[in-house]
mmCIF file of C-alpha atoms and ligand atoms in Angstrom:
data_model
loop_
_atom_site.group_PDB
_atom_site.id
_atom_site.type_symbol
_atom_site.label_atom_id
_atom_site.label_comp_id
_atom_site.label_asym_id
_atom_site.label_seq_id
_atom_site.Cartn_x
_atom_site.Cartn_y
_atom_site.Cartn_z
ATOM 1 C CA UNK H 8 150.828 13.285 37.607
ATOM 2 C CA UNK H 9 147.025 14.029 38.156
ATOM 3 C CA UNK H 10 146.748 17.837 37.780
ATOM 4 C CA UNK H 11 142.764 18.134 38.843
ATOM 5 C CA UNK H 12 141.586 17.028 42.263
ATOM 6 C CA UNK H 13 141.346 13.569 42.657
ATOM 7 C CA UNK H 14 138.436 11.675 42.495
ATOM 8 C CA UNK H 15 137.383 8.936 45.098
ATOM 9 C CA UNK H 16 135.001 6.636 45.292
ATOM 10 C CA UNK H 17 134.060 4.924 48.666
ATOM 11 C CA UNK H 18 132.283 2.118 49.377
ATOM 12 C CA UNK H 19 130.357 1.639 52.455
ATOM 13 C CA UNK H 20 128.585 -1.876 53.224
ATOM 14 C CA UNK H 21 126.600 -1.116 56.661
ATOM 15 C CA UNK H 22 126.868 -4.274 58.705
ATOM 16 C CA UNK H 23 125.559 -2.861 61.772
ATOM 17 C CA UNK H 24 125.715 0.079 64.520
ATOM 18 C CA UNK H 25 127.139 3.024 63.906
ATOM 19 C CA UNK H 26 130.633 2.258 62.896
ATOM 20 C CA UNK H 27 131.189 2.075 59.450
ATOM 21 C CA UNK H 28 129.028 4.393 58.365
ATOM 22 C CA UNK H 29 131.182 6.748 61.355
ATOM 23 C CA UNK H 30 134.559 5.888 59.369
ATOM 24 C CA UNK H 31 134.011 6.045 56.453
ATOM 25 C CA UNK H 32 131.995 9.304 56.447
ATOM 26 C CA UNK H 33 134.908 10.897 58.785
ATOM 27 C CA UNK H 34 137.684 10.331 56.409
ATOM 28 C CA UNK H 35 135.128 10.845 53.486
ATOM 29 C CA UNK H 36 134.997 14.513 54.648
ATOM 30 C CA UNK H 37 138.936 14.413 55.451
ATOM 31 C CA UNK H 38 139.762 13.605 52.064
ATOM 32 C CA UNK H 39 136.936 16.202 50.449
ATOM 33 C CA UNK H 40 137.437 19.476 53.282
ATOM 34 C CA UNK H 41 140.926 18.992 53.839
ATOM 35 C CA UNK H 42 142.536 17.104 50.428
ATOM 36 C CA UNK H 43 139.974 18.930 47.874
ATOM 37 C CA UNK H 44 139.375 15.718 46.715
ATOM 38 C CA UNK H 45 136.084 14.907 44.933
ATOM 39 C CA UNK H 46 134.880 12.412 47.041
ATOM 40 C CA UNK H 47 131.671 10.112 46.535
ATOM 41 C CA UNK H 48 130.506 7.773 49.367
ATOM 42 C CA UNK H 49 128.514 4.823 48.261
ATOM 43 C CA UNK H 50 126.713 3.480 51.046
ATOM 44 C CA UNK H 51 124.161 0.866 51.359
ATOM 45 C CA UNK H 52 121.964 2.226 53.688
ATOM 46 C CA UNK H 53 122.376 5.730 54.819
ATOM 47 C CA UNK H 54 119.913 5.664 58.444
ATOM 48 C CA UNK H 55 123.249 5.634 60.321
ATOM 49 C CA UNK H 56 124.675 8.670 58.218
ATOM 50 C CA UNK H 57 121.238 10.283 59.154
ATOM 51 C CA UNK H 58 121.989 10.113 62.933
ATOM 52 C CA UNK H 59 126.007 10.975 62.616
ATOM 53 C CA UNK H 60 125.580 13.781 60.073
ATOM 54 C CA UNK H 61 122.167 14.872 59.836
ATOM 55 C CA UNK H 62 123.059 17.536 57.577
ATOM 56 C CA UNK H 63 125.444 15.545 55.197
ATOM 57 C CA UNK H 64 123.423 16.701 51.656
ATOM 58 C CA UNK H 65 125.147 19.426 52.209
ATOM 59 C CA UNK H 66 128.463 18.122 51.768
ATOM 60 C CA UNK H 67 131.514 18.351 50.911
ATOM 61 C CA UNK H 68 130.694 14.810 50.188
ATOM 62 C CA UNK H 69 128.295 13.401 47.555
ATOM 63 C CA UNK H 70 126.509 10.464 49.409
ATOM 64 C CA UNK H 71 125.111 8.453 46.851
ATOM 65 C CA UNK H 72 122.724 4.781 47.303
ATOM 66 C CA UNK H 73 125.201 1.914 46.821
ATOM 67 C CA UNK H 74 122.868 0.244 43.722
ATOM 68 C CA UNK H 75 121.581 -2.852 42.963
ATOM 69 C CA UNK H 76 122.176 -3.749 40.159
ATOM 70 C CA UNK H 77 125.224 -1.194 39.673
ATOM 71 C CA UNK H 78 124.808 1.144 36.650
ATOM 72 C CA UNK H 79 127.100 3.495 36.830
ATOM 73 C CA UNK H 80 129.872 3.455 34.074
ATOM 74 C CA UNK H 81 132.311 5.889 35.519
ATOM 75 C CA UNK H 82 135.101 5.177 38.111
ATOM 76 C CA UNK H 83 137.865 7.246 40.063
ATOM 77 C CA UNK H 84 141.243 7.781 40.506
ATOM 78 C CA UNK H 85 141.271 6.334 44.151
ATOM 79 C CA UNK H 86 138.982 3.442 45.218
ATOM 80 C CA UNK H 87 138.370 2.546 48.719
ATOM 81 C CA UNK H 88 136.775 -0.661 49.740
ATOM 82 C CA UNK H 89 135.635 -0.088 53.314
ATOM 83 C CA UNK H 90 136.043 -3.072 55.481
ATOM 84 C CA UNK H 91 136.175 -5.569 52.886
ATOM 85 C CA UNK H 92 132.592 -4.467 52.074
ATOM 86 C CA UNK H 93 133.185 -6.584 48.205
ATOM 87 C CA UNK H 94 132.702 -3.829 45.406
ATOM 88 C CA UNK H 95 130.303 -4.183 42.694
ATOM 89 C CA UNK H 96 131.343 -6.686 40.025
ATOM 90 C CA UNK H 97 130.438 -4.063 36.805
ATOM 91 C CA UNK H 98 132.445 -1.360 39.218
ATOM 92 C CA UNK H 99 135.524 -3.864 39.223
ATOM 93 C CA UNK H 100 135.282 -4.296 35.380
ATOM 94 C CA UNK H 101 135.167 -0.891 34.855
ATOM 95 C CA UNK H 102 138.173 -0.415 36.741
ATOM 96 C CA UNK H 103 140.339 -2.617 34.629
ATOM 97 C CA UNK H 104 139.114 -0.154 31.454
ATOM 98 C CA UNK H 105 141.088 3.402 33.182
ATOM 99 C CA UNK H 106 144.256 3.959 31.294
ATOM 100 C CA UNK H 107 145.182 4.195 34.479
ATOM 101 C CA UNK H 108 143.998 1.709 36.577
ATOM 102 C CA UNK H 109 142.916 3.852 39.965
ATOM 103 C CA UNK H 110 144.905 3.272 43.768
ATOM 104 C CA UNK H 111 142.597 0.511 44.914
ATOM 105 C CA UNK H 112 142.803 0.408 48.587
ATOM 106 C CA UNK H 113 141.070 -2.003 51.123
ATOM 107 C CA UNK H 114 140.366 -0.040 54.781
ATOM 108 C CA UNK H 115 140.982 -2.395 57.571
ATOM 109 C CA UNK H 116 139.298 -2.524 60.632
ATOM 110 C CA UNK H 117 141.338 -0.869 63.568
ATOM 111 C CA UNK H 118 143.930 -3.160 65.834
ATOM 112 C CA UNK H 119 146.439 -2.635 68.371
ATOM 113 C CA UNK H 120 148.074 -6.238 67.217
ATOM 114 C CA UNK H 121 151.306 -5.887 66.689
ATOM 115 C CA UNK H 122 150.886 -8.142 62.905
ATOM 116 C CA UNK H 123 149.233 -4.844 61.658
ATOM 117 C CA UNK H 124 152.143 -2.871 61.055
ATOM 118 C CA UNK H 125 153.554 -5.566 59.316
ATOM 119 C CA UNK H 126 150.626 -5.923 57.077
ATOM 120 C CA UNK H 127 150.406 -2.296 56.264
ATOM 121 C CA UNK H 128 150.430 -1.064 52.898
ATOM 122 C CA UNK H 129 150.891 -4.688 51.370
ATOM 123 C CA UNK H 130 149.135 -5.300 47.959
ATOM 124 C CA UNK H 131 147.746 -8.284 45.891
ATOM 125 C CA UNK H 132 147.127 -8.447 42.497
ATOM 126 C CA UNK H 133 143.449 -9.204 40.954
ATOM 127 C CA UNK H 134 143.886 -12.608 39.846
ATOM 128 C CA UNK H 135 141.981 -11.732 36.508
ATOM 129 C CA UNK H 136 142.216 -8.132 35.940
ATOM 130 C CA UNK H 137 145.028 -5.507 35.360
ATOM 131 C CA UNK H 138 144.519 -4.244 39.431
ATOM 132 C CA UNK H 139 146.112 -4.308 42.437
ATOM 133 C CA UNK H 140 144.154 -4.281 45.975
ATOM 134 C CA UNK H 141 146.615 -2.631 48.761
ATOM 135 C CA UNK H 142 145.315 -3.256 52.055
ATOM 136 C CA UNK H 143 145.577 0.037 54.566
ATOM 137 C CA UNK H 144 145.325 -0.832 58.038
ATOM 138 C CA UNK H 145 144.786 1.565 61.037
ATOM 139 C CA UNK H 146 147.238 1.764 63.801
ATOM 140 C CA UNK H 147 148.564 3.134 66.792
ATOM 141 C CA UNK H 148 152.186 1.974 66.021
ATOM 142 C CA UNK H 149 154.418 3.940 63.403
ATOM 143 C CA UNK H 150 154.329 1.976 60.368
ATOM 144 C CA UNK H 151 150.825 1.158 60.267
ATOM 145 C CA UNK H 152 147.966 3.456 58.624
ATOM 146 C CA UNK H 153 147.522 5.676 61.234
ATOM 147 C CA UNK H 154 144.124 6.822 63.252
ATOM 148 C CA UNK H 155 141.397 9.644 61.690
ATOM 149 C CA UNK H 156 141.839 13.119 63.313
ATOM 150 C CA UNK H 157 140.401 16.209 61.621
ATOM 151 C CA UNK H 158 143.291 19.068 60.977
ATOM 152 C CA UNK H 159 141.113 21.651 63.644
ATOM 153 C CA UNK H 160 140.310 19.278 66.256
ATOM 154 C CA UNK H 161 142.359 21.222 68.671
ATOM 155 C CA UNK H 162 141.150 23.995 67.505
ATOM 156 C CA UNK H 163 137.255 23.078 68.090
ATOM 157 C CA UNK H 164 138.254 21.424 71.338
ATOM 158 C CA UNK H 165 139.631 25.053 72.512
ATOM 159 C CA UNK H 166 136.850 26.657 71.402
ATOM 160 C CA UNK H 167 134.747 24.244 73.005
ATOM 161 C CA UNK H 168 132.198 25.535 75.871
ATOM 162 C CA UNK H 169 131.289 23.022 78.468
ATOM 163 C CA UNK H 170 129.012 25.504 80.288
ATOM 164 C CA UNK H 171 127.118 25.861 77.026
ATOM 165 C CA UNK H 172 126.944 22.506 76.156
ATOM 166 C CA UNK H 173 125.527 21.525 79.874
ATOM 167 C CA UNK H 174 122.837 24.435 79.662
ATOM 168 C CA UNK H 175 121.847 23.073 76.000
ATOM 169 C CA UNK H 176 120.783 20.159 77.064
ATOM 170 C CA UNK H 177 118.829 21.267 80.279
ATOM 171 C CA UNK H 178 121.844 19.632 82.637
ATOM 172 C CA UNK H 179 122.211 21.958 85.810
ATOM 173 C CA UNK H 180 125.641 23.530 85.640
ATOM 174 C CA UNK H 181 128.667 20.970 87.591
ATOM 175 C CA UNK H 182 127.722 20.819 90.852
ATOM 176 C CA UNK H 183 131.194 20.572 93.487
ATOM 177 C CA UNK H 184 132.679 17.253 93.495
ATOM 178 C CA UNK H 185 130.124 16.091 90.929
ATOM 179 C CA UNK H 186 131.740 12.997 88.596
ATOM 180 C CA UNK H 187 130.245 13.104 85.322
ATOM 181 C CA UNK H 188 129.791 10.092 82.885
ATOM 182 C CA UNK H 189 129.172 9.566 80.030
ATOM 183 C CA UNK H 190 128.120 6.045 78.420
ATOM 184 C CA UNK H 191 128.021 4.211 75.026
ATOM 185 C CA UNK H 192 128.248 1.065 75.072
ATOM 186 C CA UNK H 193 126.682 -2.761 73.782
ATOM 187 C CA UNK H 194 124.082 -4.133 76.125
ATOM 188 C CA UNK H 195 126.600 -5.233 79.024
ATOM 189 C CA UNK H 196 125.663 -7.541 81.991
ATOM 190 C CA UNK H 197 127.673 -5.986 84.233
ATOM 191 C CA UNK H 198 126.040 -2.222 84.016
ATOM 192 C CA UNK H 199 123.082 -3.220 87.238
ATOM 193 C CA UNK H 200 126.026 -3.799 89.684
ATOM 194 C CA UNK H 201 127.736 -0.665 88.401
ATOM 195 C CA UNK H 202 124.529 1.858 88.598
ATOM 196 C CA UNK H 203 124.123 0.174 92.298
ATOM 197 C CA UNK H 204 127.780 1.266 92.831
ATOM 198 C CA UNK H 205 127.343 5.067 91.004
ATOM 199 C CA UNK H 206 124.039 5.093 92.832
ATOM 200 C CA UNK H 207 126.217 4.397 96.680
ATOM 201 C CA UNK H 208 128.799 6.240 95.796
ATOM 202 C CA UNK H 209 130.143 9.019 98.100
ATOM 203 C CA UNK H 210 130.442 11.624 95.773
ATOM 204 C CA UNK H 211 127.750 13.093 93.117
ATOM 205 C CA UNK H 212 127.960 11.247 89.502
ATOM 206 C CA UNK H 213 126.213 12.640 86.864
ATOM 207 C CA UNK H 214 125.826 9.634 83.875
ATOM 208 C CA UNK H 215 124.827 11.212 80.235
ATOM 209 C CA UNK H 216 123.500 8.476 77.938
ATOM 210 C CA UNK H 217 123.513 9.506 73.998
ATOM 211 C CA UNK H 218 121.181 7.971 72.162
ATOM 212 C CA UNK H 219 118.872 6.803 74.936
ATOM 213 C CA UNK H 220 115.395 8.069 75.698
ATOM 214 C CA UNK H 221 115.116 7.354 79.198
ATOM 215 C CA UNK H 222 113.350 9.562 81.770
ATOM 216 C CA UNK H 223 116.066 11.476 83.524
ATOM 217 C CA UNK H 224 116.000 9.997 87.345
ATOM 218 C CA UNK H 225 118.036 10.344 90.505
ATOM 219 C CA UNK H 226 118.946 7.010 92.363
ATOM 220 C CA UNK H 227 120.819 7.856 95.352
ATOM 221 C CA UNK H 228 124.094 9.535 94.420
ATOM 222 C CA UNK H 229 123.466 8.949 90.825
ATOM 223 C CA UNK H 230 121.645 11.083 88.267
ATOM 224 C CA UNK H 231 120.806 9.422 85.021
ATOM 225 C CA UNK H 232 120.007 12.079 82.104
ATOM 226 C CA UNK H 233 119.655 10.543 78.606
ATOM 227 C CA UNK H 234 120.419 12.421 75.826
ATOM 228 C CA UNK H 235 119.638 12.123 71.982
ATOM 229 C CA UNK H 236 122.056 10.563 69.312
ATOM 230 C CA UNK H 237 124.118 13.486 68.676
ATOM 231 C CA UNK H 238 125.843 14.403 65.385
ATOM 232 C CA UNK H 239 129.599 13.469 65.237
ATOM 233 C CA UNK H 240 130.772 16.522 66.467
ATOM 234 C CA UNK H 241 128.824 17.033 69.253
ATOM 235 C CA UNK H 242 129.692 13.309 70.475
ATOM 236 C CA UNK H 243 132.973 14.674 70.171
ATOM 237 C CA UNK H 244 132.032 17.883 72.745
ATOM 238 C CA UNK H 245 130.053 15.068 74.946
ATOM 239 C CA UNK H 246 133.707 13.434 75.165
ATOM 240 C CA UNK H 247 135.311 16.558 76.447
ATOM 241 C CA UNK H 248 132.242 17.759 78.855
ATOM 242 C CA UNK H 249 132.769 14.372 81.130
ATOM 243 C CA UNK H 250 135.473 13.322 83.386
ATOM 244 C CA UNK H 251 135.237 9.372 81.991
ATOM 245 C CA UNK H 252 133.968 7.934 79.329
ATOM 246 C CA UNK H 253 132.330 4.390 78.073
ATOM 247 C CA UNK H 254 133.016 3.989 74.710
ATOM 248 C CA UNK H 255 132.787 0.822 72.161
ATOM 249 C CA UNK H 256 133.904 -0.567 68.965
ATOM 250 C CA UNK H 257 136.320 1.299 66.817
ATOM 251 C CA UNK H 258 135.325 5.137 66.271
ATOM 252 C CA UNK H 259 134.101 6.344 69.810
ATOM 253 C CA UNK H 260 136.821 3.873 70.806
ATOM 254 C CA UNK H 261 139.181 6.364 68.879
ATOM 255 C CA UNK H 262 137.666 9.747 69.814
ATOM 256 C CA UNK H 263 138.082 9.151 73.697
ATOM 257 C CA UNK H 264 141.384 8.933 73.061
ATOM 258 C CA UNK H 265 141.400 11.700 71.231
ATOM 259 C CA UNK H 266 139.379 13.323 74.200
ATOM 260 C CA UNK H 267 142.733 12.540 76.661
ATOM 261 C CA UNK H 268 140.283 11.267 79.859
ATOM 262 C CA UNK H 269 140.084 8.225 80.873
ATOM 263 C CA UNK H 270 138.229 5.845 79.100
ATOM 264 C CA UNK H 271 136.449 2.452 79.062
ATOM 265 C CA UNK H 272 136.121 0.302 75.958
ATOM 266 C CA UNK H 273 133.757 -2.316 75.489
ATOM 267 C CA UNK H 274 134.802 -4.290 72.374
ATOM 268 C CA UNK H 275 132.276 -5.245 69.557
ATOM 269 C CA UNK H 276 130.354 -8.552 70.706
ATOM 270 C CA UNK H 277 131.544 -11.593 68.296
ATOM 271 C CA UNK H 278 130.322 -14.688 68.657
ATOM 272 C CA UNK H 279 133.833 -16.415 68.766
ATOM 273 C CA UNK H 280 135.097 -13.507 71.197
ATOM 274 C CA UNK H 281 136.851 -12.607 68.269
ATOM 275 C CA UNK H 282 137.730 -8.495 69.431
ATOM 276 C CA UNK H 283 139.160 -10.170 72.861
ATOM 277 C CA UNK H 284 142.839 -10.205 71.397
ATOM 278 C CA UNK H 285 141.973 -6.625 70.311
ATOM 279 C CA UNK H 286 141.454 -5.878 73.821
ATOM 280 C CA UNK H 287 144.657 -7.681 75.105
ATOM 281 C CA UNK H 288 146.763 -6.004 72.499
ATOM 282 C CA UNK H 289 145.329 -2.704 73.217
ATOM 283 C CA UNK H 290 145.708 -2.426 76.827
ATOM 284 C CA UNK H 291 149.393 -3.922 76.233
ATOM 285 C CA UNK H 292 150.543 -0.812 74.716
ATOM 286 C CA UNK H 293 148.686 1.659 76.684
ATOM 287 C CA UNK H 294 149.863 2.884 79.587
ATOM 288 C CA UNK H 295 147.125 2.190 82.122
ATOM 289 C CA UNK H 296 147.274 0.641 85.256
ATOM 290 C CA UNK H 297 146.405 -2.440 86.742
ATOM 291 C CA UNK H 298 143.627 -1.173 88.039
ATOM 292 C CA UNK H 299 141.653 0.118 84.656
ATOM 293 C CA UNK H 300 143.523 -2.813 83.249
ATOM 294 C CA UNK H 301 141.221 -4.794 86.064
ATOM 295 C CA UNK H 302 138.085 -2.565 85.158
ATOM 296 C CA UNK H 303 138.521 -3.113 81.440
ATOM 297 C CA UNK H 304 138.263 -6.821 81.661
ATOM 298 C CA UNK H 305 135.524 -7.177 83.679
ATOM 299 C CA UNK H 306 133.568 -4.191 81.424
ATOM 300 C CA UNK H 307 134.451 -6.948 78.309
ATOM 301 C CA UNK H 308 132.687 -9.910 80.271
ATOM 302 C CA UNK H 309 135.781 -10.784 82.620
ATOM 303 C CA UNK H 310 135.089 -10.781 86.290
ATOM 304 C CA UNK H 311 132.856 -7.960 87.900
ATOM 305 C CA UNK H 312 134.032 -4.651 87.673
ATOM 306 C CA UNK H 313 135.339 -2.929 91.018
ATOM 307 C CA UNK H 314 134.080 0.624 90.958
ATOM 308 C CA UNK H 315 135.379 1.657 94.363
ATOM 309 C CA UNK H 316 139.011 0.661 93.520
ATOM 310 C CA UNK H 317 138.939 2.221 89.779
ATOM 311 C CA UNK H 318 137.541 5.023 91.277
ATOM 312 C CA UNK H 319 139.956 5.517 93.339
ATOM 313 C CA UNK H 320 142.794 5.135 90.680
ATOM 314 C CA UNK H 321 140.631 8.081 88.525
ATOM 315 C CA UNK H 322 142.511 10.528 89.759
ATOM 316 C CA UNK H 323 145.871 9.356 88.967
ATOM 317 C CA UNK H 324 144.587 8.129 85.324
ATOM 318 C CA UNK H 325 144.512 11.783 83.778
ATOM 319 C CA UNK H 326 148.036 12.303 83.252
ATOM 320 C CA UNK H 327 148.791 9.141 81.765
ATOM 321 C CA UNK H 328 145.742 9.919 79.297
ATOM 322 C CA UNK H 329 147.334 13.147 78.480
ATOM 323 C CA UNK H 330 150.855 11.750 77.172
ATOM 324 C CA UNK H 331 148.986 9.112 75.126
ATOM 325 C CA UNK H 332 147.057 11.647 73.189
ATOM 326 C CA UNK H 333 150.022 13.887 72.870
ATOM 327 C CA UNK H 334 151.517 10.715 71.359
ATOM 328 C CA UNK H 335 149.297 9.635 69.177
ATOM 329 C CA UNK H 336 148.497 13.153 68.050
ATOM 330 C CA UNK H 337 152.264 13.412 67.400
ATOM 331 C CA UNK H 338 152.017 11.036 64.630
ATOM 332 C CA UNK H 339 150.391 11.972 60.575
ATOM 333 C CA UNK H 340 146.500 10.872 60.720
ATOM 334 C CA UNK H 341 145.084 8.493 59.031
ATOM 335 C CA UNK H 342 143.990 10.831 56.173
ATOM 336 C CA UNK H 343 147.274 12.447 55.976
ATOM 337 C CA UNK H 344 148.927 8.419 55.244
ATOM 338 C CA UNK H 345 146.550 7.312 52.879
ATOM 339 C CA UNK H 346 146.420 11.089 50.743
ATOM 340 C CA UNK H 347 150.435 10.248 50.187
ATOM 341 C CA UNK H 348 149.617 6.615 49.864
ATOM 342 C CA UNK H 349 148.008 7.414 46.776
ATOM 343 C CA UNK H 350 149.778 10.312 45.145
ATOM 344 C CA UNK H 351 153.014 7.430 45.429
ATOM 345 C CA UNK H 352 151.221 5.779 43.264
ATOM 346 C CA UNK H 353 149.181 8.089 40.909
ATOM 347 C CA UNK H 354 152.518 9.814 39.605
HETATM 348 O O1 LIG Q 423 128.402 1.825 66.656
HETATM 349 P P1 LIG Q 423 129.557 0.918 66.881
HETATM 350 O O2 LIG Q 423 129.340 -0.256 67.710
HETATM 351 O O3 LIG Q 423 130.100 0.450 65.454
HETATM 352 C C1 LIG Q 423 130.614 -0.861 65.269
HETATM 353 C C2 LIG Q 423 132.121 -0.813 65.421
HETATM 354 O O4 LIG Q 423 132.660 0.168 64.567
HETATM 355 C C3 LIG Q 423 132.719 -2.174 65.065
HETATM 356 O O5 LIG Q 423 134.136 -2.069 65.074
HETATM 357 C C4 LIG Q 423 132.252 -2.584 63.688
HETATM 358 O O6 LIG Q 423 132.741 -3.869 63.422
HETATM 359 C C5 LIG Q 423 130.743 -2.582 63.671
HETATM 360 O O7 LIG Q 423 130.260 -1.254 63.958
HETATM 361 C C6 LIG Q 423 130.244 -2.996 62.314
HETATM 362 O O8 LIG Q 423 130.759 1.739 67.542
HETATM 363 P P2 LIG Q 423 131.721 2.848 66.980
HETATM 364 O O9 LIG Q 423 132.763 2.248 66.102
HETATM 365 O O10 LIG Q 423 132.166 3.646 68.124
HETATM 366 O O11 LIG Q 423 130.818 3.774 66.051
HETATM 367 C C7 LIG Q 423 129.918 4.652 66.665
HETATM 368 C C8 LIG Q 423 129.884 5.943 65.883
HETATM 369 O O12 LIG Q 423 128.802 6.746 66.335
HETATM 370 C C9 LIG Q 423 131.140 6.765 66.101
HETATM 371 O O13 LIG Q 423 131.458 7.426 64.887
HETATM 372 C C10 LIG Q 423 130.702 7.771 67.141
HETATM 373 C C11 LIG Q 423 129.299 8.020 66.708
HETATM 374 N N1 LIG Q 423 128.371 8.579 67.691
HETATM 375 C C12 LIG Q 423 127.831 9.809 67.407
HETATM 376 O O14 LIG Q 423 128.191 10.437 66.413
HETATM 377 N N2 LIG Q 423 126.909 10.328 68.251
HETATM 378 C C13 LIG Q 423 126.507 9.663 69.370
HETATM 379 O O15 LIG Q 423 125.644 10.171 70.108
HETATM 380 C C14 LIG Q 423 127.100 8.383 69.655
HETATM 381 C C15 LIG Q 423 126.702 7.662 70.901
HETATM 382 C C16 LIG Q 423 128.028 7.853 68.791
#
């Protein structure tokens, strides 16, 4: 039994956008502010970590420059290859060296598919070394590795001002009525028609665009304000300030849900389609309606989206939003699996 805090190493390739850098930094400061663990993130190029935690030299996480070549002799008790990111072959040999070889763990990408659970937690021996790669896979479904939530995000979300955060960034407080948007999302064919549609629409919508640096404008019914890329927490306060949100890939993907109002997901753009059966499997288990069903497809390249009949299935979208987050929320976080995960095996 390990009877100091647990060190972890994790390794961060950045492939592109945001979200790896957005993972593995949210469950590197799980693991250090909530677990005590000594955590050190490895990453090989921090400009992402810049824009999601601007202040992240000053912790609880050492961020370190994944190096080329890899000097560093030491190792830790828990190892976590992010996304199959390939670890550094002198970091691999100085694995097999520990007495006690460390909880090696490969972090998956997020799916809905119903394989996952099944593939959860199973290991495979190095076919040359004294280790053992388990592979931890995110979930929705009992079984599987569960979905990162901080321990106060209820408690921030309570606390949380939307008032404030309106006046902070120069938006005029909710006018009556007003529908307010917020989008994040891959360059998407299909956003034109929708603007036209925002811009006719019958009642006020307000669109908030992180990361964009657009001139605020008015087109008809529509108000377009851009705002900067906020830090992680604040994208989570953007989430709560806005009646519906467009969110992509895996992490904002996860923190609308957390957010309990409806959402739109755009999945991450692969060349074979690859995230479509993401998308199928995803909106198989959740319990929207035909109609966002209907929106969500044409948002991911099927069909053109028809604003005027999701719109008018909005209203009835909040309470089934509600009961999934309670649902999910129900269920031990990510964090929370892979902490035991490892203490199973570091006995
Ligand atoms: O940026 P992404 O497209 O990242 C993608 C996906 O993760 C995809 O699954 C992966 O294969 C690819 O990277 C390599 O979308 P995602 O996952 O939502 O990550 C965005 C992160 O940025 C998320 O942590 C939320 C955060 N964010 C902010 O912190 N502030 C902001 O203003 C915005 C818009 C996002």
């Amino acid at each position: 039994m390990i009877n100091k805090p647990i060190h972890c190493d994790i390794f961060c390739a950045v492939v592109d956008n945001y979200g790896d850098a957005g993972v593995c930094w949210r469950l590197a400061c799980q693991l250090a502010g909530e677990y005590g663990w000594r955590v050190r993130l490895w990453i090989d190029d921090v400009a992402p970590l810049q824009q999601l935690a601007p202040d992240h030299a000053a912790g609880p996480v050492d961020v370190l420059p994944w190096q080329n070549p890899w000097l560093v002799t030491d190792t830790a008790d828990v190892v976590i290859e992010a996304f199959a990111c390939d670890l550094p072959p002198a970091y691999v040999e100085a694995m097999a060296t520990r007495a006690r070889p460390p909880v090696w763990l490969n972090l998956e990408y997020l799916s809905a598919e119903n394989w996952v659970a099944g593939c959860h937690g199973l290991s495979s021996p190095d076919p040359r070394l004294p280790l053992v790669k388990h592979f931890f896979f995110p979930g929705f479904a009992p079984g599987t590795g569960g979905l990162l939530r901080e321990r106060n995000y209820d408690e921030r979300r309570k606390a949380f001002d939307e008032s404030a955060f309106r006046a902070g960034f120069g938006l005029p407080p909710r006018s009556t009525d007003e529908l307010t948007i917020s989008l994040f999302s891959y360059p998407n064919p299909a956003l034109p028609e929708l603007m036209r549609a925002w811009a006719a629409s019958s009642r006020p919508i307000r669109l908030l665009r992180p990361g964009s640096s657009e001139a605020t404008q008015t087109i008809g019914n529509l108000t377009v304000h851009a705002l900067p890329f906020l830090p992680q927490p604040r994208y989570d306060e953007l989430l709560w300030a806005c009646d519906l949100n467009f969110v992509r890939g895996e992490d904002s993907f996860v923190r609308a849900q957390w957010a309990a109002k409806p959402f739109v997901w755009q999945i991450y753009p692969q060349a074979e389609d690859a995230h479509r059966t993401k998308l199928d499997a995803f909106l198989a288990i959740h319990p929207a309606g035909p109609q966002l069903k209907a929106f969500w497809q044409a948002w991911n390249g099927q069909g053109a989206p028809d604003w005027a009949a999701f719109a008018a299935s909005l209203p009835g979208l909040g309470g089934p939003a509600e009961q999934w987050t309670k649902t999910l929320a129900a269920r031990p976080d990510l964090a929370s699996k892979l902490v035991q995960f490892c203490l199973d095996r570091l006995k």
